[in-house]
PDB file of N, CA and C in Angstrom:
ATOM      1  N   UNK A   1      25.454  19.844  15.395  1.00 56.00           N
ATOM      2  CA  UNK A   1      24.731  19.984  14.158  1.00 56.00           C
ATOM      3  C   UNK A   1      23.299  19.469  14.362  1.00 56.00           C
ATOM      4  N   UNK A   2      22.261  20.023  13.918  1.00 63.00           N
ATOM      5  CA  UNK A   2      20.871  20.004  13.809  1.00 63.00           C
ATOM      6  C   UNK A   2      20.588  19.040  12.776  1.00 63.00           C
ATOM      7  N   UNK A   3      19.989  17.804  13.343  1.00 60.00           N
ATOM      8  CA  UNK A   3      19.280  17.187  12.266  1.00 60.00           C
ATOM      9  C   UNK A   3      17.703  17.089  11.936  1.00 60.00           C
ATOM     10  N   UNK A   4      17.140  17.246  10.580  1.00 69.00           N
ATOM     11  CA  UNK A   4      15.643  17.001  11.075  1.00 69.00           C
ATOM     12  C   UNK A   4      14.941  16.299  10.733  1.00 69.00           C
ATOM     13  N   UNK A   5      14.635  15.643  12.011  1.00 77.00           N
ATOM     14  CA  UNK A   5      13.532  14.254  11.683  1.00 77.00           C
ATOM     15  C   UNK A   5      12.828  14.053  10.713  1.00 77.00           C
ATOM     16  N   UNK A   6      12.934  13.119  10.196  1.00 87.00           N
ATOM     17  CA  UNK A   6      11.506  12.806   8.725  1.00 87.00           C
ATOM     18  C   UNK A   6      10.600  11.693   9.394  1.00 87.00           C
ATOM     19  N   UNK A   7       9.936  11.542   8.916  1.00 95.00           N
ATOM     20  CA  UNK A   7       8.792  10.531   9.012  1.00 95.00           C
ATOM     21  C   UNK A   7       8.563  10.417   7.465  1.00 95.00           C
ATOM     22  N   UNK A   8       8.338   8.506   7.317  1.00 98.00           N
ATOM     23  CA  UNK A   8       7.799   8.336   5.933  1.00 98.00           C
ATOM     24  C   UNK A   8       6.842   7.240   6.373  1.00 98.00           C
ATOM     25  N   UNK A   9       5.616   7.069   5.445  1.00 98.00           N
ATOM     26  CA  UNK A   9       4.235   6.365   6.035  1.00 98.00           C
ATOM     27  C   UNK A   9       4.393   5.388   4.582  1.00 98.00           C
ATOM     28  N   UNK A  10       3.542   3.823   5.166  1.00 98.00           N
ATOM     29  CA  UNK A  10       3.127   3.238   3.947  1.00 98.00           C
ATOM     30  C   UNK A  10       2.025   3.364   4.321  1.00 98.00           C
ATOM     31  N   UNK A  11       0.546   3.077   3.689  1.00 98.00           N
ATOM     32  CA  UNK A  11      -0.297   3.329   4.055  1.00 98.00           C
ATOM     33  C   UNK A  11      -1.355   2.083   2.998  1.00 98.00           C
ATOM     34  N   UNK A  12      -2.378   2.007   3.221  1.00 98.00           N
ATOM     35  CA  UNK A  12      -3.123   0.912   2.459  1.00 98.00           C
ATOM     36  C   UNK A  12      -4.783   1.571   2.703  1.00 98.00           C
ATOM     37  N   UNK A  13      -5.244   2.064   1.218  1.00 98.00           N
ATOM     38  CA  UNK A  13      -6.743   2.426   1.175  1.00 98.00           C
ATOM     39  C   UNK A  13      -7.292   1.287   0.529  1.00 98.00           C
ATOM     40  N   UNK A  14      -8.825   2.299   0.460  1.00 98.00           N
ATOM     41  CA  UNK A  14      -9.670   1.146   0.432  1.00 98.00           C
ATOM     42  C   UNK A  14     -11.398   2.242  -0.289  1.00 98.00           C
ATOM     43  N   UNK A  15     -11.686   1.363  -0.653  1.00 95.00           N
ATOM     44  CA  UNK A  15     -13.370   1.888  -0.758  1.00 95.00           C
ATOM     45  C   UNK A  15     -14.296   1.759   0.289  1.00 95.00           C
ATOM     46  N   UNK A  16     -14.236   0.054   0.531  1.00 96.00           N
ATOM     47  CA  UNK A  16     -14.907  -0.145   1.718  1.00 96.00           C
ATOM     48  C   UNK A  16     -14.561  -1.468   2.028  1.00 96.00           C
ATOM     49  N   UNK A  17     -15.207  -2.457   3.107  1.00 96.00           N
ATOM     50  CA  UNK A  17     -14.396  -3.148   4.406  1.00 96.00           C
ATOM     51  C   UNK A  17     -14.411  -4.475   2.692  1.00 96.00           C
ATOM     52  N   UNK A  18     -12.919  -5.384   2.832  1.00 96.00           N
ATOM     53  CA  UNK A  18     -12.740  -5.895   2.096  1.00 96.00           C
ATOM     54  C   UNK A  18     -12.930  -5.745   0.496  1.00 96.00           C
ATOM     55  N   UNK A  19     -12.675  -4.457   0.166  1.00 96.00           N
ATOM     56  CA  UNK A  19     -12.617  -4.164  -1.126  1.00 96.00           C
ATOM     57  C   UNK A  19     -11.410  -3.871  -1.750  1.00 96.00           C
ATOM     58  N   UNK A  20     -11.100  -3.428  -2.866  1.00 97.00           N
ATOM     59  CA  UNK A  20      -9.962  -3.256  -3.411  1.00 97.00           C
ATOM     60  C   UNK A  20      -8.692  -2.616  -2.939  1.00 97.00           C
ATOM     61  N   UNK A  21      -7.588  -3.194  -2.794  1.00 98.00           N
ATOM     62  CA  UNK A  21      -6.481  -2.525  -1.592  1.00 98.00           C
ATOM     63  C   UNK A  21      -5.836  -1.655  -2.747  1.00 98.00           C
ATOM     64  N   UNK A  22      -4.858  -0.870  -2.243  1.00 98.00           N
ATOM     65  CA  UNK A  22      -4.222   0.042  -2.553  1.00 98.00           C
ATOM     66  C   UNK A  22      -2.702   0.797  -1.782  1.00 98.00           C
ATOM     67  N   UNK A  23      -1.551   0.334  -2.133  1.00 98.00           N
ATOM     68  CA  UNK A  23      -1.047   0.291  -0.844  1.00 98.00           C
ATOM     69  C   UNK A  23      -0.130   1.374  -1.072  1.00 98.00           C
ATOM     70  N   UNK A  24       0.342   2.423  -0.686  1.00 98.00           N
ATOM     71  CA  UNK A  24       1.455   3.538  -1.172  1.00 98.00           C
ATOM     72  C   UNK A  24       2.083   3.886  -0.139  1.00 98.00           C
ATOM     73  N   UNK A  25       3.437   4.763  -0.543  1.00 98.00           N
ATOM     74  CA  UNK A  25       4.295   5.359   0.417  1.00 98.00           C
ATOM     75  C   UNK A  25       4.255   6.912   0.511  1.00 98.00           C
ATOM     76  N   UNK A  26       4.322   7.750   1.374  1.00 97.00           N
ATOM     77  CA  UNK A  26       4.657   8.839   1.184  1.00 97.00           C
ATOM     78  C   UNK A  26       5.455  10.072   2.102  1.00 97.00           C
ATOM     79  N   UNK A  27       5.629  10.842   2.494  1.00 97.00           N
ATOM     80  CA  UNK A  27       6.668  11.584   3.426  1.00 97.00           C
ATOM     81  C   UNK A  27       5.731  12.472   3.922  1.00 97.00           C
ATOM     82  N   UNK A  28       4.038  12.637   3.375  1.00 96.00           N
ATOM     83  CA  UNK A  28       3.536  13.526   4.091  1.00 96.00           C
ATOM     84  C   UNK A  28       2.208  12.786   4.052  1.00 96.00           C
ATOM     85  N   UNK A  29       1.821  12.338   4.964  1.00 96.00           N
ATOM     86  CA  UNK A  29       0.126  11.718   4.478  1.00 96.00           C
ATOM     87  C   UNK A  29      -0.481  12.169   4.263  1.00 96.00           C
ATOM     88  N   UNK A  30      -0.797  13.338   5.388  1.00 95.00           N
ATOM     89  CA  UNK A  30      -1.644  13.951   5.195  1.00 95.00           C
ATOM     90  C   UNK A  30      -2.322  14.647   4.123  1.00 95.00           C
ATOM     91  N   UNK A  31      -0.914  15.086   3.406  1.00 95.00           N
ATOM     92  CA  UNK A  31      -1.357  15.632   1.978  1.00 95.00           C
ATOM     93  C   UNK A  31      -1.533  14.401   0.804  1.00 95.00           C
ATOM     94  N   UNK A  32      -0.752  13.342   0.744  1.00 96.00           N
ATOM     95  CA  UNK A  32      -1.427  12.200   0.014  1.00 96.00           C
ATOM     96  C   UNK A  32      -2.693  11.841   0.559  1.00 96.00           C
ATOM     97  N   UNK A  33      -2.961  11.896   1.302  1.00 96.00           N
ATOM     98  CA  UNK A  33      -4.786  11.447   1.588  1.00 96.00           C
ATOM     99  C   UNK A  33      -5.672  12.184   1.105  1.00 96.00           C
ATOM    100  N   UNK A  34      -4.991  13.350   1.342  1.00 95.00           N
ATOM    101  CA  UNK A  34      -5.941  14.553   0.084  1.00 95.00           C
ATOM    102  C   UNK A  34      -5.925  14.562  -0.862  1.00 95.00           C
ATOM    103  N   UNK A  35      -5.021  14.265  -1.503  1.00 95.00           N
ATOM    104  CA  UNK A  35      -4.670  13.841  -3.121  1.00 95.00           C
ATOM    105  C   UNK A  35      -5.725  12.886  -3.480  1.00 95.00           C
ATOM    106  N   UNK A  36      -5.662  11.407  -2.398  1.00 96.00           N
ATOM    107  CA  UNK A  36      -6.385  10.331  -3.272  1.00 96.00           C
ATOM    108  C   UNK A  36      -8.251  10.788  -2.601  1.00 96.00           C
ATOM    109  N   UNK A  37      -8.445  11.318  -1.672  1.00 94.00           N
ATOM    110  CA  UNK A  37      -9.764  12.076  -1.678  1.00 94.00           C
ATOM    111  C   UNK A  37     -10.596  13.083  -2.405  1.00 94.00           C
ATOM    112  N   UNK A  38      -9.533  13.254  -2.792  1.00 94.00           N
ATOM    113  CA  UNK A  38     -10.036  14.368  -4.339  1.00 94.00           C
ATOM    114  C   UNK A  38      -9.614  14.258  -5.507  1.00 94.00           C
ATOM    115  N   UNK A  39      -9.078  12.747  -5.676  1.00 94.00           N
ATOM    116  CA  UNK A  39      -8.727  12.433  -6.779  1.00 94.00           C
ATOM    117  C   UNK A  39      -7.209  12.963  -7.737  1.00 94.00           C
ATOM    118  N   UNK A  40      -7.039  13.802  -7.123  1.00 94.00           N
ATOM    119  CA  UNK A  40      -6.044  15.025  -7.900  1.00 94.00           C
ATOM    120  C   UNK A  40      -5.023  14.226  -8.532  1.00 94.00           C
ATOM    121  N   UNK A  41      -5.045  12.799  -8.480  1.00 88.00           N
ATOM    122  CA  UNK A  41      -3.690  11.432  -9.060  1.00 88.00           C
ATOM    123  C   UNK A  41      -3.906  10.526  -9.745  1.00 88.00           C
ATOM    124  N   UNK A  42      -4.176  11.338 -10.937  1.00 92.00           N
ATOM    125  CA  UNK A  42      -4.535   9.757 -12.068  1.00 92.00           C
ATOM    126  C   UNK A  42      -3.566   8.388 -11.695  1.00 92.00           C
ATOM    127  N   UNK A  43      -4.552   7.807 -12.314  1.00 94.00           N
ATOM    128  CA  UNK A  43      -3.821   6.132 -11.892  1.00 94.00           C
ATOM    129  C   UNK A  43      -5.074   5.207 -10.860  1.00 94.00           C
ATOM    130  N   UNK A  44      -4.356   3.985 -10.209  1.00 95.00           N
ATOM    131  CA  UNK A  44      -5.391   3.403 -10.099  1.00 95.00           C
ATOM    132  C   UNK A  44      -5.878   3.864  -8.803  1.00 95.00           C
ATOM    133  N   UNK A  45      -5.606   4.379  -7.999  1.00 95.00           N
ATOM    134  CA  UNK A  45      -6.497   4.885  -6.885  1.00 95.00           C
ATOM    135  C   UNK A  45      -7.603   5.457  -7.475  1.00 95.00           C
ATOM    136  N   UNK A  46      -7.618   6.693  -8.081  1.00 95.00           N
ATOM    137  CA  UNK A  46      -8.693   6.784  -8.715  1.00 95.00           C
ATOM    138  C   UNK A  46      -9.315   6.705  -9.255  1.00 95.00           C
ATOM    139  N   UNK A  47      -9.099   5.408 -10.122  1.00 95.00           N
ATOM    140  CA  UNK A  47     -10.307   4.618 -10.893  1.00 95.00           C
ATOM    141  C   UNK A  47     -11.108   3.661 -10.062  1.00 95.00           C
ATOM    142  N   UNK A  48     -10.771   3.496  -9.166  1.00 96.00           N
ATOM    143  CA  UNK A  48     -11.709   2.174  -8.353  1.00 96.00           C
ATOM    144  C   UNK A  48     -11.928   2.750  -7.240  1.00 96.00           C
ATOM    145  N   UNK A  49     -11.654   4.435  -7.064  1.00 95.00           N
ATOM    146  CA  UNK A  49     -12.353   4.988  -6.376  1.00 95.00           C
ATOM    147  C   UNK A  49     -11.578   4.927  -4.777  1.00 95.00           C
ATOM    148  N   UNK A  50     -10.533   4.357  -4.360  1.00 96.00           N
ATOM    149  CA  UNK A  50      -9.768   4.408  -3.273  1.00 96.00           C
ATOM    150  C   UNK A  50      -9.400   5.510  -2.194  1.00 96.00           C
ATOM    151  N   UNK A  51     -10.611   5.658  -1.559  1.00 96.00           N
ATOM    152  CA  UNK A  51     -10.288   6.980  -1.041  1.00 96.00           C
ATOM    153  C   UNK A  51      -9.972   7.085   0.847  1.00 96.00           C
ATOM    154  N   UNK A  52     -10.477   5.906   0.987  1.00 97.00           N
ATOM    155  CA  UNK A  52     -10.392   5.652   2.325  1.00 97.00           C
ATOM    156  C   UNK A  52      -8.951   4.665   3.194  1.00 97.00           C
ATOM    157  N   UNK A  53      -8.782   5.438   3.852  1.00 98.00           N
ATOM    158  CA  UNK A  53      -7.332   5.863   5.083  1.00 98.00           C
ATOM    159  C   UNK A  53      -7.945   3.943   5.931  1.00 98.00           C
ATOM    160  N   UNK A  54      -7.205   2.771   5.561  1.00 98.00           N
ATOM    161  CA  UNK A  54      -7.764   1.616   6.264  1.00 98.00           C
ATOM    162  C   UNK A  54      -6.386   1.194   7.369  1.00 98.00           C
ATOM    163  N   UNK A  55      -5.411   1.619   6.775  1.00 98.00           N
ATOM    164  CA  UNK A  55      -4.294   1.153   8.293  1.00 98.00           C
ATOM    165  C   UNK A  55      -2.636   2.115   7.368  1.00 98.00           C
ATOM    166  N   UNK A  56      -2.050   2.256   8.436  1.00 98.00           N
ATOM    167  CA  UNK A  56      -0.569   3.115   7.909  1.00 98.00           C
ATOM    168  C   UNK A  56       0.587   2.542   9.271  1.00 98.00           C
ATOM    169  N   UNK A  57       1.323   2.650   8.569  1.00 98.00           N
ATOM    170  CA  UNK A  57       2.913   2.335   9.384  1.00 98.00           C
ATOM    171  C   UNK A  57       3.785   3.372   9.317  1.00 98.00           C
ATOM    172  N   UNK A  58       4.530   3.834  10.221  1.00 98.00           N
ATOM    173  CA  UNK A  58       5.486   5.513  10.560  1.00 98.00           C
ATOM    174  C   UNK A  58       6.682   4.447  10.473  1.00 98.00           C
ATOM    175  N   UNK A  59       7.518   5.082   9.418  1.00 97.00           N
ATOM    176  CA  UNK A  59       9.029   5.123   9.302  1.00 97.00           C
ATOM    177  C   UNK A  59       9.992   6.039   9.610  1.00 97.00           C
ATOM    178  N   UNK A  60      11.190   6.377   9.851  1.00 96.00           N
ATOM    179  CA  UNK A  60      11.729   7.179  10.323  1.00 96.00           C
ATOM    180  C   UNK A  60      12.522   7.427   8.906  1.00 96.00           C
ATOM    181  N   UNK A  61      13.106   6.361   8.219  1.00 96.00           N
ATOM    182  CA  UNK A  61      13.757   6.510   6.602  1.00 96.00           C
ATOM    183  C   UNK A  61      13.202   5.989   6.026  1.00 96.00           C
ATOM    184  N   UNK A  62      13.452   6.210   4.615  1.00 96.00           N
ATOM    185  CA  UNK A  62      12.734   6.120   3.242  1.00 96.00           C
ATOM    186  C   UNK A  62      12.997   5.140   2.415  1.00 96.00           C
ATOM    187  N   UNK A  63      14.258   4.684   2.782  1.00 97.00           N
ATOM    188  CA  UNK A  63      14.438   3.221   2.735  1.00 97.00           C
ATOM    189  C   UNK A  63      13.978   2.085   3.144  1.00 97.00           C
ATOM    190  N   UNK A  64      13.480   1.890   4.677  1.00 98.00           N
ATOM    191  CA  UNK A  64      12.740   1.053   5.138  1.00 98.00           C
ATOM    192  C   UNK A  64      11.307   1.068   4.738  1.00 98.00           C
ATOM    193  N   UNK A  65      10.859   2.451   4.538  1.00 98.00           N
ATOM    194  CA  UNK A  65       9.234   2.703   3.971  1.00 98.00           C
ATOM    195  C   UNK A  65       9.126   1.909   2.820  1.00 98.00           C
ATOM    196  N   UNK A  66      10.028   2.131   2.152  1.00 98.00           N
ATOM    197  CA  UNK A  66      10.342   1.329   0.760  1.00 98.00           C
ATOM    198  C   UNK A  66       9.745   0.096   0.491  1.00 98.00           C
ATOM    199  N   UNK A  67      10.954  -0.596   1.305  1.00 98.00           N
ATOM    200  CA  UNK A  67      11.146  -1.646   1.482  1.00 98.00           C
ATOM    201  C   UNK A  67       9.913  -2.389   1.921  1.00 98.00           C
ATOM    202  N   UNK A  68       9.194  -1.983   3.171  1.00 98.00           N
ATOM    203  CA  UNK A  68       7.830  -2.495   3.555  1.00 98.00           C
ATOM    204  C   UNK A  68       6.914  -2.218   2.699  1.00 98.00           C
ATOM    205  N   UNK A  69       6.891  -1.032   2.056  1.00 98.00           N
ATOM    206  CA  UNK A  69       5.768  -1.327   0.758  1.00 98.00           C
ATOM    207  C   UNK A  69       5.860  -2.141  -0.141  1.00 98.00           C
ATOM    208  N   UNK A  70       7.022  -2.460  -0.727  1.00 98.00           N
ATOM    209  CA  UNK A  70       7.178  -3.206  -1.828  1.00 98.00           C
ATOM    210  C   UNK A  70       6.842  -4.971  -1.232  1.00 98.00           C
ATOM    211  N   UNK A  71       7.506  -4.905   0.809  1.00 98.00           N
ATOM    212  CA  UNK A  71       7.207  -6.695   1.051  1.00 98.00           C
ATOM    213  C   UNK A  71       5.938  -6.605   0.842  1.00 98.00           C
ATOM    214  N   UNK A  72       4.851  -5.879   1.423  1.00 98.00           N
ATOM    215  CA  UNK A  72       3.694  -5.222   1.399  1.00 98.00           C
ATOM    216  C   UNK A  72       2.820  -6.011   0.251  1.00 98.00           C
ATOM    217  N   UNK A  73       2.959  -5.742  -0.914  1.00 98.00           N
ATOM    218  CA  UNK A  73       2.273  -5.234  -2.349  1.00 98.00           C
ATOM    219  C   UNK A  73       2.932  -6.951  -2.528  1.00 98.00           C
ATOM    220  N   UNK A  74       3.461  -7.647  -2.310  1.00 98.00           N
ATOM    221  CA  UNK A  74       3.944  -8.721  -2.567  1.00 98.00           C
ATOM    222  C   UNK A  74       2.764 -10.018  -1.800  1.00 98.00           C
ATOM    223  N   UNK A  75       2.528  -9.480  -0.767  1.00 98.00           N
ATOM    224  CA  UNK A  75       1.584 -10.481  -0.146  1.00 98.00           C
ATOM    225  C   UNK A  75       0.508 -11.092  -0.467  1.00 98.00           C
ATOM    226  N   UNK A  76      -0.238 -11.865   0.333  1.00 98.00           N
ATOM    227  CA  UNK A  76      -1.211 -13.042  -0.705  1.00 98.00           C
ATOM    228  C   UNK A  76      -2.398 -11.754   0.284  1.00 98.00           C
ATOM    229  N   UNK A  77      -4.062 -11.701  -0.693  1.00 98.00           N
ATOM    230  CA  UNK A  77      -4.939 -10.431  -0.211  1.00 98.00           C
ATOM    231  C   UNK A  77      -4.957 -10.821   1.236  1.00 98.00           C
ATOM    232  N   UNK A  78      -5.153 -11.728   1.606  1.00 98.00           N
ATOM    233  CA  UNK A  78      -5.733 -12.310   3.014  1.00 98.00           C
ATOM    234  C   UNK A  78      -4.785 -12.009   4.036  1.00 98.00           C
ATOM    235  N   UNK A  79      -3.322 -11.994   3.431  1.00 98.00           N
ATOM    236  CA  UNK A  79      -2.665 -11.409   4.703  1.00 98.00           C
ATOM    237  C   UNK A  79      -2.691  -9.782   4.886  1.00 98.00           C
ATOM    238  N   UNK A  80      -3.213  -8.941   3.960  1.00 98.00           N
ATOM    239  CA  UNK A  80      -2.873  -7.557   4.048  1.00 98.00           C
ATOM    240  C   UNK A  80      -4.586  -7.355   4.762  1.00 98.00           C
ATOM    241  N   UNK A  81      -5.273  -8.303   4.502  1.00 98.00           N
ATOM    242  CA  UNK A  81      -6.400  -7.870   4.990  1.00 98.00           C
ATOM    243  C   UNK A  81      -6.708  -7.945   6.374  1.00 98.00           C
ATOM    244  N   UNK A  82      -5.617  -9.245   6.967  1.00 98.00           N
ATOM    245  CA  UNK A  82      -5.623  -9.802   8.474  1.00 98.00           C
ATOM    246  C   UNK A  82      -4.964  -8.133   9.150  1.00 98.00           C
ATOM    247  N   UNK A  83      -3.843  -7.587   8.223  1.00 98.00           N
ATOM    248  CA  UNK A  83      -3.559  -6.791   8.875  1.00 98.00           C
ATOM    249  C   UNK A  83      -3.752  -5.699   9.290  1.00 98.00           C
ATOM    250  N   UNK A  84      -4.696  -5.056   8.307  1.00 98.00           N
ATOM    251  CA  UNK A  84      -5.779  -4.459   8.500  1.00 98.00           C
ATOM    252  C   UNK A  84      -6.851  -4.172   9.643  1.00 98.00           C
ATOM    253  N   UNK A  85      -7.140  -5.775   9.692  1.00 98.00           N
ATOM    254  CA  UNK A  85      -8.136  -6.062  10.620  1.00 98.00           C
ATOM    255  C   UNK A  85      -7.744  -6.013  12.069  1.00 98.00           C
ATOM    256  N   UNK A  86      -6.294  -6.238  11.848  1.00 97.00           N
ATOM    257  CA  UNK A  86      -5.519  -6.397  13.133  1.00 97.00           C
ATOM    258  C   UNK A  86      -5.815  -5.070  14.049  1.00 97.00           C
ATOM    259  N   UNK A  87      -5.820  -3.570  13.489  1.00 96.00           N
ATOM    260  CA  UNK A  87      -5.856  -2.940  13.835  1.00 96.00           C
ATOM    261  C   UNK A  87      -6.976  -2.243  13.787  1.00 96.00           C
ATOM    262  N   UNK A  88      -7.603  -2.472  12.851  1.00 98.00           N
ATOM    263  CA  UNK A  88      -8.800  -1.310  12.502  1.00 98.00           C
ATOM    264  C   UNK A  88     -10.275  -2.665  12.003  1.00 98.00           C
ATOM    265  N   UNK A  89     -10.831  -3.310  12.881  1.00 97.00           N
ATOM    266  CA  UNK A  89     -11.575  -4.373  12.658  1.00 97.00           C
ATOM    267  C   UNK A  89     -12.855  -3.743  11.683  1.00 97.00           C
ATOM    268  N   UNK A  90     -13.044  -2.847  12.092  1.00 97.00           N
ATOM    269  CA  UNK A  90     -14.220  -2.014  11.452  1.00 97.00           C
ATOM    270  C   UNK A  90     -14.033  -1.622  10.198  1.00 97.00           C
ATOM    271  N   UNK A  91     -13.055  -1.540   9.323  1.00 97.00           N
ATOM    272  CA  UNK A  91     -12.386  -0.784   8.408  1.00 97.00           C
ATOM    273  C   UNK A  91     -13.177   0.500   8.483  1.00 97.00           C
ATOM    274  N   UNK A  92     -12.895   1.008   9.558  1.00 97.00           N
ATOM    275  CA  UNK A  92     -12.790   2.530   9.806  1.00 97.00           C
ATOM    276  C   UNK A  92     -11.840   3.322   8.657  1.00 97.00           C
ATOM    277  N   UNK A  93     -12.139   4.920   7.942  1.00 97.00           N
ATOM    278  CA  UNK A  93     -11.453   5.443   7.328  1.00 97.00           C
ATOM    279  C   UNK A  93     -11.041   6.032   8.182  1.00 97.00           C
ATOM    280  N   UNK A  94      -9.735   6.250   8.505  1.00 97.00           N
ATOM    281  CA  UNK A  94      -8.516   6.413   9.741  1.00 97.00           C
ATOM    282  C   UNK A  94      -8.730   7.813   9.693  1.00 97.00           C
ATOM    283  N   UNK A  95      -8.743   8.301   8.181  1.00 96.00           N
ATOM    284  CA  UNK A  95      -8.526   9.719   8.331  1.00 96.00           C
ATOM    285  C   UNK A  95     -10.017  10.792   8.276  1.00 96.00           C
ATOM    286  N   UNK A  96     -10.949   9.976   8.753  1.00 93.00           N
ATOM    287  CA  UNK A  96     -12.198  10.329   8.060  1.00 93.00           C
ATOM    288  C   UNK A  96     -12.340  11.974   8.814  1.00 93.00           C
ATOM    289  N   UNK A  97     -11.584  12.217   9.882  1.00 90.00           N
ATOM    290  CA  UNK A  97     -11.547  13.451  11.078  1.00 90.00           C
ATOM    291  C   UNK A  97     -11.098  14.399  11.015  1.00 90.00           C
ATOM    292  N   UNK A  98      -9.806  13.919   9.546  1.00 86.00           N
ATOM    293  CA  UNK A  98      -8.662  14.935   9.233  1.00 86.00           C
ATOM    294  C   UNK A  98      -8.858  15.798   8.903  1.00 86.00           C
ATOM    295  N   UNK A  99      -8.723  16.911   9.025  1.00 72.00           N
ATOM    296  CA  UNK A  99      -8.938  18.491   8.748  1.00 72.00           C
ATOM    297  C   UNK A  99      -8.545  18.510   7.043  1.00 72.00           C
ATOM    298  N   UNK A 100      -8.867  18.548   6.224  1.00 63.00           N
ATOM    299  CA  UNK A 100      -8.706  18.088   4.952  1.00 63.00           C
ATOM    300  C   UNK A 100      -8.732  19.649   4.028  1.00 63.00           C
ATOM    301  N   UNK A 101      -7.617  20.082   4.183  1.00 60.00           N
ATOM    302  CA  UNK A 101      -7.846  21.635   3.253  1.00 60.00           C
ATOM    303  C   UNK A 101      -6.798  21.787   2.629  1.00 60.00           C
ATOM    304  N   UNK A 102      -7.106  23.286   1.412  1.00 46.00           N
ATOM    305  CA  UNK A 102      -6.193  23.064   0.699  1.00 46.00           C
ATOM    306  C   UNK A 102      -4.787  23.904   1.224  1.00 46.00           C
ATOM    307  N   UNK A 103      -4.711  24.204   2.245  1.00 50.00           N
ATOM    308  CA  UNK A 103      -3.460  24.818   2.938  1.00 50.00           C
ATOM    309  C   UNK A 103      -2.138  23.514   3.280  1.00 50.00           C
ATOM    310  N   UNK A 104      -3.077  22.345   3.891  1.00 45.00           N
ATOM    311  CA  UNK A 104      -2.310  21.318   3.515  1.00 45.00           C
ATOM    312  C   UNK A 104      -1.845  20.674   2.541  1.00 45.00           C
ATOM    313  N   UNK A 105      -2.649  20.496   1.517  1.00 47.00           N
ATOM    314  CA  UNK A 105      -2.127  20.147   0.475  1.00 47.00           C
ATOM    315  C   UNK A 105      -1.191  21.203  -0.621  1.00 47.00           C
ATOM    316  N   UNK A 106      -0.389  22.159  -0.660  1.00 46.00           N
ATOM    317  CA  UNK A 106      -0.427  23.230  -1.092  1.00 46.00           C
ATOM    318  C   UNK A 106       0.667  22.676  -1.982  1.00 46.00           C
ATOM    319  N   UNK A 107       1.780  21.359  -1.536  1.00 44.00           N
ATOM    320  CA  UNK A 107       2.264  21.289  -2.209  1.00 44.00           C
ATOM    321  C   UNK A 107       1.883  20.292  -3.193  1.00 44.00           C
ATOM    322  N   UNK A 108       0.680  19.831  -3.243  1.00 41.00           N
ATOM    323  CA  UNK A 108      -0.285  18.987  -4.555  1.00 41.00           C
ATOM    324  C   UNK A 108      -0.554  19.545  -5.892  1.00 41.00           C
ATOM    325  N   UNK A 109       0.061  20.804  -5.531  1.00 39.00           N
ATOM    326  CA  UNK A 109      -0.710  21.876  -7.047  1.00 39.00           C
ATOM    327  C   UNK A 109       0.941  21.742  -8.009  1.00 39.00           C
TER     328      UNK A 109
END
């Protein structure tokens, strides 16, 4: 029997280097990054303007994605920011390269 792999991402945006975090889960990033880049998701990403890709984690289930978002969103700012930094010192927008169209996002509409 054929099984097929999932991938689920938590992911943590940003405006810019130490600004307002934002931390979510999703099963396709790519198309949530387009979402919060064009706004298309009322709520607070897009009121404070959260558009930038600052660090993400690959899950294999949706349970564990869960789970790390929620330890995640629980933390004191300074540790989500160390972790951040851990990887991306620059707060580089991760996805700033991504081919960003609406063929990907198709299921956003």
């Amino acid at each position: 029997m054929y099984k097929t792999i999932h991938q689920y991402y938590v992911y943590i945006l940003s405006s810019k280097k130490n600004g307002t975090l934002y931390i979510g889960v999703s099963n396709n990033l790519e198309r949530r990054i387009f979402e919060h880049k064009n706004k298309l998701i009322k709520g607070f990403s897009k009121k404070y303007d959260l558009t930038k890709l600052m660090y993400f984690e690959v899950f294999q289930h949706i349970d564990e994605a869960i789970k790390r978002e929620k330890r995640l969103k629980k933390w004191k700012r300074q540790w989500k920011i160390d972790l951040i930094e851990e990887k991306n010192p620059n707060w580089n927008d991760l996805a700033a390269d991504w081919s960003m169209n609406m063929d990907s996002a198709s299921s956003a509409e």
